[in-house]
Short mmCIF file of C-alpha atoms in Angstrom, two decimals:
data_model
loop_
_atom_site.label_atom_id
_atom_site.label_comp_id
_atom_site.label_asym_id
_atom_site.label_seq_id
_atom_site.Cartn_x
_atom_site.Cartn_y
_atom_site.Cartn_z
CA UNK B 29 -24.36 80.38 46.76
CA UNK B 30 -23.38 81.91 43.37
CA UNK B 31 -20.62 84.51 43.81
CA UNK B 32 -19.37 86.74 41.63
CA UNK B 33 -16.12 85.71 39.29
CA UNK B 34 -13.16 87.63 40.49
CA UNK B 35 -12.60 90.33 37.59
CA UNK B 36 -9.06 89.93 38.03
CA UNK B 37 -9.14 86.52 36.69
CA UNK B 38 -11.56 87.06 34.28
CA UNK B 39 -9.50 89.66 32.83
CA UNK B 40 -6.33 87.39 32.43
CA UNK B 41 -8.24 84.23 31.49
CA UNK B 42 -9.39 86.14 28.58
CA UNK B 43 -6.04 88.00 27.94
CA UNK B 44 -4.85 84.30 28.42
CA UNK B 45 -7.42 82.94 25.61
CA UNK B 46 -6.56 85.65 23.51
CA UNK B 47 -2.76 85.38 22.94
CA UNK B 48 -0.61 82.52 21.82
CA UNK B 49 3.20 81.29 21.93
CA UNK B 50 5.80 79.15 24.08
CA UNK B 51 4.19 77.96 27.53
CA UNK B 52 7.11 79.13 29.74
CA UNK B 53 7.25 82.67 27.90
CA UNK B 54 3.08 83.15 28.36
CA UNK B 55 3.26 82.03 31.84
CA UNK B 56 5.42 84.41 32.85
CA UNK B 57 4.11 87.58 31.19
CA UNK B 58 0.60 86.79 32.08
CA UNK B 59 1.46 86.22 35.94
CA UNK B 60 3.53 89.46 35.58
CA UNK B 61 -0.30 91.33 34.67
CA UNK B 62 -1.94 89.29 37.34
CA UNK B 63 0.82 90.52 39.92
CA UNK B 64 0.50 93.66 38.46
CA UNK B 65 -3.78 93.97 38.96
CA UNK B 66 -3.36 92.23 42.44
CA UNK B 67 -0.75 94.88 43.34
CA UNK B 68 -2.48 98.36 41.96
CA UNK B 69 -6.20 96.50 43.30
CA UNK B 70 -3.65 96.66 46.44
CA UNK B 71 -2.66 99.96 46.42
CA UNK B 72 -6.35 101.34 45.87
CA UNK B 73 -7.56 99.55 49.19
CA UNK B 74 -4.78 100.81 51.27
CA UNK B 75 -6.15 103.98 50.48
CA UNK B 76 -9.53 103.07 51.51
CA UNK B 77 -11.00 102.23 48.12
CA UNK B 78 -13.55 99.16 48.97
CA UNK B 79 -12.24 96.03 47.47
CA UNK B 80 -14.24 95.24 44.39
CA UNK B 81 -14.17 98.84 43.73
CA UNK B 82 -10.75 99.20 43.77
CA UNK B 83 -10.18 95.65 41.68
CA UNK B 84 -12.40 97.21 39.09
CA UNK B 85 -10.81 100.28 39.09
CA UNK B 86 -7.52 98.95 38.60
CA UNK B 87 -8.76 96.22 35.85
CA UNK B 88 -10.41 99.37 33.87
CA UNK B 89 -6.87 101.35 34.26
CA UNK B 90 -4.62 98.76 33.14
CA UNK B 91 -6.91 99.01 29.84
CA UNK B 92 -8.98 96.51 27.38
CA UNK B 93 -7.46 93.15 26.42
CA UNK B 94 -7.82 94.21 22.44
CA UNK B 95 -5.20 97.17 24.17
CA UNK B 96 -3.14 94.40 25.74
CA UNK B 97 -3.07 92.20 22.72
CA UNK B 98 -0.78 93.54 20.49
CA UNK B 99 1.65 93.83 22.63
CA UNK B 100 1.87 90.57 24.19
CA UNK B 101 1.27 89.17 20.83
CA UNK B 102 4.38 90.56 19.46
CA UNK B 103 6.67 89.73 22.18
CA UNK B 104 4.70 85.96 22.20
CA UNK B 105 5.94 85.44 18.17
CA UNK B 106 9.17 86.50 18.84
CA UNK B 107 9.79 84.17 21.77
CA UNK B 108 7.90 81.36 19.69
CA UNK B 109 10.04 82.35 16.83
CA UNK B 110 13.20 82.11 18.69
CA UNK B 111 12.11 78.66 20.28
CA UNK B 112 12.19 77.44 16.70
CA UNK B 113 15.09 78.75 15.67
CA UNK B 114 16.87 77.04 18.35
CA UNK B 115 15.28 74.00 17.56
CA UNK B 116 16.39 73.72 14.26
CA UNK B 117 20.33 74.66 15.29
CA UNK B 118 20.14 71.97 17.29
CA UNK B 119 18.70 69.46 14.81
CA UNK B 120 20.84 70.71 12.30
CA UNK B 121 24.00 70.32 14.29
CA UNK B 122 22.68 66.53 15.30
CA UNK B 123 22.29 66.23 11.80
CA UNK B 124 25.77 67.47 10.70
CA UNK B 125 27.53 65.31 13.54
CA UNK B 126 26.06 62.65 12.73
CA UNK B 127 26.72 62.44 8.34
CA UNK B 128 30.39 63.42 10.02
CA UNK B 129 30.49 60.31 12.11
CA UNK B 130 28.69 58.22 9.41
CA UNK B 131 31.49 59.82 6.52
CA UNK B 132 34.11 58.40 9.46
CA UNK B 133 32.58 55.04 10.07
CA UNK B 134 32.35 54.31 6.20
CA UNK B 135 36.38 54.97 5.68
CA UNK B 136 37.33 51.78 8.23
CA UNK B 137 33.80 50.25 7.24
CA UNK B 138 34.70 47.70 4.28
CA UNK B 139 30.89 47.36 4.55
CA UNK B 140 30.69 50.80 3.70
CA UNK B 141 27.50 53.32 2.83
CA UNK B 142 25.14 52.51 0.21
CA UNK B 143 25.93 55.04 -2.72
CA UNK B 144 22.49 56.48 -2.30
CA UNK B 145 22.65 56.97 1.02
CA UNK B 146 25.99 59.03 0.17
CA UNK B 147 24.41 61.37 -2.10
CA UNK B 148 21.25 61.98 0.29
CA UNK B 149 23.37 62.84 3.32
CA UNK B 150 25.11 65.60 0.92
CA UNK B 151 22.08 67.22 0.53
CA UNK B 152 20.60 66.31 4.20
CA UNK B 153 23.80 68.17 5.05
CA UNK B 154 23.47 71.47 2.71
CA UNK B 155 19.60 71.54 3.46
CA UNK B 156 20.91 70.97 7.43
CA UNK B 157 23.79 73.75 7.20
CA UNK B 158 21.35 76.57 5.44
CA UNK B 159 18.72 76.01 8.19
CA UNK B 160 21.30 76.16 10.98
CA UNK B 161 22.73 79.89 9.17
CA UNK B 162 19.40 81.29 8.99
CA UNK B 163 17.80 80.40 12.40
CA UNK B 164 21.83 81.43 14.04
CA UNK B 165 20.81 84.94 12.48
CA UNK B 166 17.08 84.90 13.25
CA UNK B 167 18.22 84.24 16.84
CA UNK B 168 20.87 87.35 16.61
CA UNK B 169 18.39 89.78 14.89
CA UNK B 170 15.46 89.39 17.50
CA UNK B 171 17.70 89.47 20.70
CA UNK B 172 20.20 92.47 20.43
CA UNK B 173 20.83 93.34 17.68
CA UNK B 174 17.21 94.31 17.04
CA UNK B 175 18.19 97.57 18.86
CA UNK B 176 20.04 98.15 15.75
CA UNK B 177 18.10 96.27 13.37
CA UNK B 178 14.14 96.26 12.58
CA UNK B 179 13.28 92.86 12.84
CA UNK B 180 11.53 92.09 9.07
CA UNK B 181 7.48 91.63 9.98
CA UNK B 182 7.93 88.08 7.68
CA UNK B 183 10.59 86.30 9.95
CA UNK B 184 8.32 84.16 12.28
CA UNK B 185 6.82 83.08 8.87
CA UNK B 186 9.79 82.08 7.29
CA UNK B 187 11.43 80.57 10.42
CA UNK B 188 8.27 78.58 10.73
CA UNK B 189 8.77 77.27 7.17
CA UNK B 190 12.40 76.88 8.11
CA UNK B 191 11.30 74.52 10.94
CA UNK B 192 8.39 72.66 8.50
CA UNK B 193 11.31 72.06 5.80
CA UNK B 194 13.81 71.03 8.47
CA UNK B 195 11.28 68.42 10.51
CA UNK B 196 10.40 67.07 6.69
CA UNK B 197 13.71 66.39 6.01
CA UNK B 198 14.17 64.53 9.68
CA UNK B 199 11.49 62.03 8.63
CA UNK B 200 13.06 61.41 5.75
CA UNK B 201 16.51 61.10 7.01
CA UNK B 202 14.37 58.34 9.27
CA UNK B 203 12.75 56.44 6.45
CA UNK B 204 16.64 56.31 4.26
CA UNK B 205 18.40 55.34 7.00
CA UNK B 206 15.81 52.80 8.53
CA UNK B 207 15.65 51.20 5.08
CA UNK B 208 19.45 51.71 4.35
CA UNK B 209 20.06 49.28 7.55
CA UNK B 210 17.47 46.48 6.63
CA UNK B 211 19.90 46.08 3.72
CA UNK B 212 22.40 45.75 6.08
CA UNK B 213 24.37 49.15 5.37
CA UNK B 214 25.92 49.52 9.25
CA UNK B 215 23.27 48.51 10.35
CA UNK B 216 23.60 49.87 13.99
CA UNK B 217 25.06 53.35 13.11
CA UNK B 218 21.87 53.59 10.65
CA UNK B 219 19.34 52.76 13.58
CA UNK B 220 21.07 54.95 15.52
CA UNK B 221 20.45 58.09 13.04
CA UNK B 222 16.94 56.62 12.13
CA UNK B 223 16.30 56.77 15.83
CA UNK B 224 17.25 60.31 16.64
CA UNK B 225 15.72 61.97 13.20
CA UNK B 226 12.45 59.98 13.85
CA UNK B 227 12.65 61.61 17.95
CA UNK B 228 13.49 65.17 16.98
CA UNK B 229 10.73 65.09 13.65
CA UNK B 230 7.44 65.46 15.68
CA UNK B 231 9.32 68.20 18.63
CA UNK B 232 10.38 70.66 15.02
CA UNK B 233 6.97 70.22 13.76
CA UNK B 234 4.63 70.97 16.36
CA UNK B 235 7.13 74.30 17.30
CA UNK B 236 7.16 75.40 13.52
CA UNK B 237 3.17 74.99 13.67
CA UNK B 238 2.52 76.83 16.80
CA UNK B 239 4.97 79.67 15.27
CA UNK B 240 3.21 80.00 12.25
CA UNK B 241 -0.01 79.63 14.03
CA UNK B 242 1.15 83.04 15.89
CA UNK B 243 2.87 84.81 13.21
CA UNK B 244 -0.73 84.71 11.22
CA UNK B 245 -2.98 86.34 14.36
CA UNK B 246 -3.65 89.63 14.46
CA UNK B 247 -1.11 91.90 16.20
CA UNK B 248 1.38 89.29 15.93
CA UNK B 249 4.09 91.89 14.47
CA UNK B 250 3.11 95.19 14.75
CA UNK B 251 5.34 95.99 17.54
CA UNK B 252 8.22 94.22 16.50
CA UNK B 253 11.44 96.22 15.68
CA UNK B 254 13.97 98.07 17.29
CA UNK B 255 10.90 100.24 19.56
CA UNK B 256 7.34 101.49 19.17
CA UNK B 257 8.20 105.06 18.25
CA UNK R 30 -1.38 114.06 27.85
CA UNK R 31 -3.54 110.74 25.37
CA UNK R 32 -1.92 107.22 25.58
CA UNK R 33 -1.37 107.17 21.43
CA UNK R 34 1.22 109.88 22.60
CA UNK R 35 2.90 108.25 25.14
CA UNK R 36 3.19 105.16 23.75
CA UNK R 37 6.16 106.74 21.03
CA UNK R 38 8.44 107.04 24.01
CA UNK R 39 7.28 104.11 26.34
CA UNK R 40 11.01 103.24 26.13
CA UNK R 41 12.28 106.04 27.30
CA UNK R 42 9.80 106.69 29.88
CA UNK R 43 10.72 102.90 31.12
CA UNK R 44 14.29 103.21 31.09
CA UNK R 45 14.48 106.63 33.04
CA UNK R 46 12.50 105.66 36.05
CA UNK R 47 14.44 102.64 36.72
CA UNK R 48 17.63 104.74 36.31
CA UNK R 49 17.82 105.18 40.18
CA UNK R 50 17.86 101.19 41.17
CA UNK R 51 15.10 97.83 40.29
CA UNK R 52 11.75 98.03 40.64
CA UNK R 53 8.82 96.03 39.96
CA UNK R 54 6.12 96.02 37.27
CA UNK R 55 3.97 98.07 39.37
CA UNK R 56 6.14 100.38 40.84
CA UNK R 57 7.36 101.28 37.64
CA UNK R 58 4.31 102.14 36.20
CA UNK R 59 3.54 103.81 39.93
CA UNK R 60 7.21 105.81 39.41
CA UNK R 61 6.02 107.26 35.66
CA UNK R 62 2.24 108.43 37.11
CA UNK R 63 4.29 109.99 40.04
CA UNK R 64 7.12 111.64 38.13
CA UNK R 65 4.31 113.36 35.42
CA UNK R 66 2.19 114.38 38.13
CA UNK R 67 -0.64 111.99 36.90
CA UNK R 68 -0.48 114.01 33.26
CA UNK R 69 0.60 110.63 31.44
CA UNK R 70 -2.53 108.55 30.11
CA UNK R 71 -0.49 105.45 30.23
CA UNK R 72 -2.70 102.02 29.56
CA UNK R 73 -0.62 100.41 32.23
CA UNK R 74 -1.33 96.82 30.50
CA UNK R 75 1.14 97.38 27.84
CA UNK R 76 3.77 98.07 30.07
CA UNK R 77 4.56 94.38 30.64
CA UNK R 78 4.97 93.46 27.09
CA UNK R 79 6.89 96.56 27.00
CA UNK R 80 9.07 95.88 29.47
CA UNK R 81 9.84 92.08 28.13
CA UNK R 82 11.41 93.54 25.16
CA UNK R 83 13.48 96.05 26.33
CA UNK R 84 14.80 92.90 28.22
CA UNK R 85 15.04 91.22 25.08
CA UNK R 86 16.95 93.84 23.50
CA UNK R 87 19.45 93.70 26.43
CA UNK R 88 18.26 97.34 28.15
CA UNK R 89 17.07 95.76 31.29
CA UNK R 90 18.00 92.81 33.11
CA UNK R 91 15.55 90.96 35.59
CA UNK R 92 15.42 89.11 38.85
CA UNK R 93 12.69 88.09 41.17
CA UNK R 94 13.00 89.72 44.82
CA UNK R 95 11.00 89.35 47.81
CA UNK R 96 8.64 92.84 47.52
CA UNK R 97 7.14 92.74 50.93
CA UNK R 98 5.42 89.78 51.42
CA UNK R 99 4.95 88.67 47.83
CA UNK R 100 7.78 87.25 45.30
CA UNK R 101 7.87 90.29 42.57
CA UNK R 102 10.32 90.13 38.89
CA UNK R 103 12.28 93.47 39.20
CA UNK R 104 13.90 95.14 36.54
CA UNK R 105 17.77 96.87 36.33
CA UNK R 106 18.89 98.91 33.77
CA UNK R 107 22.24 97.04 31.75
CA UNK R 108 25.51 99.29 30.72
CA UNK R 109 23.68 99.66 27.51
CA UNK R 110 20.25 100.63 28.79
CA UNK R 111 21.93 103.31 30.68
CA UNK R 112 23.38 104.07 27.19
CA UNK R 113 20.31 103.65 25.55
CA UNK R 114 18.59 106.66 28.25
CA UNK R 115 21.45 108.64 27.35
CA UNK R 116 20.50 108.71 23.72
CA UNK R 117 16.87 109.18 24.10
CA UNK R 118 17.04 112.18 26.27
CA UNK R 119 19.34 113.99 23.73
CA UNK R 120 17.09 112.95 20.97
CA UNK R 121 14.51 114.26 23.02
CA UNK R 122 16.31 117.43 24.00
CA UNK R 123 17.25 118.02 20.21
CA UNK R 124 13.16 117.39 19.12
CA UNK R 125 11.96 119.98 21.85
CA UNK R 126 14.31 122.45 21.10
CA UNK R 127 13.74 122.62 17.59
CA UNK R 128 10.04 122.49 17.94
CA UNK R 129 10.53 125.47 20.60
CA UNK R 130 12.35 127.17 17.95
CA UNK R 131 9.99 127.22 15.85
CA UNK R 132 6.79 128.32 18.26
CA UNK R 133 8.41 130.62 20.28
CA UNK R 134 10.90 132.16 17.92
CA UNK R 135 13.05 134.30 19.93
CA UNK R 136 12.62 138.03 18.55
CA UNK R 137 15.18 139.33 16.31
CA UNK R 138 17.50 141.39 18.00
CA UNK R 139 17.88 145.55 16.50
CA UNK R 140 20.83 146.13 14.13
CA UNK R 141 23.41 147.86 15.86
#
């Protein structure tokens, strides 16, 4: 027997389809509409409204999905957005730890660190210290402080970039440091860095895709800011 | 009253029916029908997203509690959402009055 799909979930699979960002985040405000259909479908039948009545009633009230999107959208970017940024302190500060520990390992290494290898963990560690400052203030600008301050429509975007630049520079730091030990440069101290640039590389990518992949759909920042007066 | 007007003061709206204690998704959107007598065209979709930011912004805090039989994320005003209410209601007092002022002007009153 073919039964009718349950307009309830065909309204949040779609709202579901429609609207992109960090799986926890979506999980959580989608369930929070389903809860929110199941309770007002609910409230209808207690007052004697029969059941797919009253489900369709309360679908229809709580308004299209192209309504919805927006909305969700927005607050989706921002939590995607954030998820980078958090990401990349976090690299940044393995990064910066580890130069540190490799700059203390070469002073009672006579082996020492290959000149190159000197020069690129400068710049690892600039590149590394800039990323870390801007996704610190991204993370401060779209949590409270946005009451203050109107978060800039471009942010995701750059923070996405941010997060492309950063993962670049991890398989990089991967490739030097893999090649700096077959030449026997501390060799275990460079496997060790290879190691952990090579795991966080892929993790920073895929986030700074997926945020850039939701700062670009529609709706994605037009309720961003400090409200939606 | 159309849902393009409400949705300039969703925030407000928000914050001042959870003034009096947590509530739910629902039952907030249940407390602003109620408390306009039914005049507010709200899309009560957008309430969710709207609600997420204002917990974002540190207005509201949230926690899930048992709602009869069913596990439901309420929402609590913070120290600075009950700030926040503060500020929109004078804004709000200011805006009316002035537009009052201007159509119902009060008569002038005789020269003495």
């Amino acid at each position: 027997m073919i039964t009718a799909a349950d307009p309830i979930e065909e309204y949040v699979t779609a709202l579901a389809a429609a609207v992109h960002g960090p799986a926890r985040a979506k999980a959580r405000l989608i369930g929070e509409i389903r809860d929110g259909l199941t309770d007002a479908t609910a409230a209808r039948t207690s007052e004697g409204e029969p059941g797919e009545a009253a489900t369709r009633a309360a679908v229809r009230e709580f308004g299209t999905i192209d309504d919805l999107i927006p909305g969700c959208q927005a607050e989706l970017t921002i939590a995607q957005t954030r998820h980078t940024a958090r990401l990349v302190i976090l690299t940044s500060a393995a990064l910066l730890a580890y130069w540190q520990l490799a700059w203390i390992t070469h002073d009672t290494d006579p082996a020492g660190l290959p000149r190159i290898v000197q020069l690129f963990g400068i710049n690892m560690t600039v590149l590394a210290g800039a990323a870390a400052l801007l996704a610190t203030t991204t993370l401060a600008t779209t949590g409270v402080l946005a009451r203050w301050l109107p978060t800039p429509p471009r942010l995701p975007l750059v923070v996405a970039w941010t997060g492309t630049i950063t993962s670049a520079a991890m398989g990089i730091v991967t490739v030097t440091l893999v090649t700096a030990s077959a030449f026997g440069a501390s060799r275990l101290l460079m496997m060790l860095g290879g190691a952990l640039a090579a795991a966080a590389h892929p993790v920073l990518a895929a986030s700074a895709r997926a945020c850039r992949r939701c700062a670009q759909l529609p709706g994605a920042t037009s309720a961003l800011g400090p409200s939606q007066h | 009253m159309k849902a393009d007007a409400v949705r300039g003061h969703l925030d407000g709206l928000l914050l001042a029916v959870l003034e009096d204690g947590p509530l739910h998704g629902y039952a907030i959107i249940v407390a602003v029908q109620q408390r306009s007598g039914g005049a507010l065209d709200l899309r009560t979709g957008t309430t969710y997203p709207a609600l997420n930011r204002l917990e974002r912004l540190g207005l509201l805090r949230s926690s899930w509690q048992s709602v009869g039989e069913r596990r439901r994320r309420c929402y609590e005003l913070t120290d600075a959402g009950r700030r926040s209410l503060a500020t929109e209601r004078q804004a709000w007092h200011d805006f009316t009055a002035a537009i009052g002022s201007v159509l119902n002007p009060t008569p002038p009153r005789a020269a003495t």
